[in-house]
Coordinates of C-alpha atoms in Angstrom, one line a residue:
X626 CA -28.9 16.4 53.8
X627 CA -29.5 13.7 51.0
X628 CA -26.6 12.3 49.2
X629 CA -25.5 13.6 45.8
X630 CA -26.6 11.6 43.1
X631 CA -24.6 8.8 41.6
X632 CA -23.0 9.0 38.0
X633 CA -24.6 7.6 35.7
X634 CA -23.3 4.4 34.2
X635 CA -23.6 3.2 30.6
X636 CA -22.9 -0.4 29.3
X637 CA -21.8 1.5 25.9
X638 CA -18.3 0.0 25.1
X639 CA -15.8 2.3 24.6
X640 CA -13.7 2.4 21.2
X641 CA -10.4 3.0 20.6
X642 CA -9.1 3.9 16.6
X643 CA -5.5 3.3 15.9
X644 CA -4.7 5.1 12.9
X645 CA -2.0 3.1 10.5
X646 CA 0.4 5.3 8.6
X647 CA 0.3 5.5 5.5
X648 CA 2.4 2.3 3.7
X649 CA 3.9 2.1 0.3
X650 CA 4.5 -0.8 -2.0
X651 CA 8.0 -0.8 -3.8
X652 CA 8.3 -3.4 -6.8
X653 CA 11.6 -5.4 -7.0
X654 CA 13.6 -6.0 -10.2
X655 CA 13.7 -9.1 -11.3
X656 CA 14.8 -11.5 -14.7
X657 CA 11.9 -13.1 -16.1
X658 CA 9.3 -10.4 -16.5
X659 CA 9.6 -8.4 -19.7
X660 CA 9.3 -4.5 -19.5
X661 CA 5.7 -4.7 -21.2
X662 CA 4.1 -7.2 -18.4
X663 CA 5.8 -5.0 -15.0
X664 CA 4.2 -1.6 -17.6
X665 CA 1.0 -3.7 -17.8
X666 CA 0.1 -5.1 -14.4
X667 CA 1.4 -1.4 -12.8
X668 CA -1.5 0.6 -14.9
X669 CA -3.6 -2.4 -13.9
X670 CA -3.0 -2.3 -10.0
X671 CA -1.9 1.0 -9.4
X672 CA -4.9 3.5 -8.9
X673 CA -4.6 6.6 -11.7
X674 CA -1.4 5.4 -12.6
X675 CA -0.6 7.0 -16.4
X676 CA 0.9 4.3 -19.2
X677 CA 3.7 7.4 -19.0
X678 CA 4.2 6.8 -15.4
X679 CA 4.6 3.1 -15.5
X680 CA 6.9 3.4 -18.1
X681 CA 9.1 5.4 -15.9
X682 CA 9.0 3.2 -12.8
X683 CA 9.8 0.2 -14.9
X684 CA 12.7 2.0 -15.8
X685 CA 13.6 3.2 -12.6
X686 CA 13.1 -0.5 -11.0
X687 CA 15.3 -1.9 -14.0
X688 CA 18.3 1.2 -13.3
X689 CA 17.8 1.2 -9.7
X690 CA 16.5 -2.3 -8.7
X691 CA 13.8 -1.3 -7.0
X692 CA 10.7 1.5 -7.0
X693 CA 8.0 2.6 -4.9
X694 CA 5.0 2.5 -7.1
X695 CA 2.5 3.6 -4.6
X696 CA 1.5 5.3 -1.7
X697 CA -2.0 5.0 0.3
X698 CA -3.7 3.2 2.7
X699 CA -2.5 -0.2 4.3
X700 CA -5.9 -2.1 2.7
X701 CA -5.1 0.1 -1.1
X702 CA -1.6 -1.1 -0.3
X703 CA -2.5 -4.2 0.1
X704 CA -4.5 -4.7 -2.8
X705 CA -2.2 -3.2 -5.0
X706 CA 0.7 -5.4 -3.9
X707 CA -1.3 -8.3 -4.2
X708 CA -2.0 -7.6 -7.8
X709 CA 1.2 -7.0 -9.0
X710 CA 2.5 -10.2 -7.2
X711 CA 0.3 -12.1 -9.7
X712 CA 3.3 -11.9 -12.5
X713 CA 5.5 -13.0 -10.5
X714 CA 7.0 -10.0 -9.2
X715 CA 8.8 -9.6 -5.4
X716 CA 6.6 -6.6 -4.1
X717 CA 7.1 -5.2 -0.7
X718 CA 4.0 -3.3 1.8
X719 CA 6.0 -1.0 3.9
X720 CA 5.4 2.2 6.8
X721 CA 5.8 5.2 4.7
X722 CA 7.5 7.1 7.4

């Protein structure tokens, strides 16, 4: 009786995705930036962010001390944060769990 075939072997590498979760980027207060430039560089860096909604987290970082002004993607993250450190600002990226 003849012997079963063999498998078949590819040299195709195998991938594995690792899906991050979602991160968020909260905005610090601070002393030296005026209300205007943290309103500003928000409607600047934060994707469909509204002059009316940056107006409310500036208020809410100023009350509260801090404010998590957006929530997407690690990269989006990222970029956001990055902006908004330009003024001057303490920004953190953090798991939005």
């Amino acid at each position: 009786m003849p012997a079963p075939p063999s498998p078949i072997r590819t040299l195709e590498p195998v991938f594995t995705v690792h899906w991050l979760p979602p991160h968020k980027v909260i905005v610090h207060n601070n002393d030296w930036n005026t209300f205007d430039e943290v309103i500003a560089i928000l409607v600047l860096a934060v994707p469909q962010l509204s002059l009316a909604e940056a107006i409310g987290l500036t208020q809410e970082v100023h009350r509260t001390g801090a404010a998590v002004v957006f929530r997407g993607d690690v990269a989006q993250a990222d970029l956001c944060a990055g902006i908004i450190r330009t003024i001057g600002i303490r920004v953190s990226v953090e798991p939005d769990t």
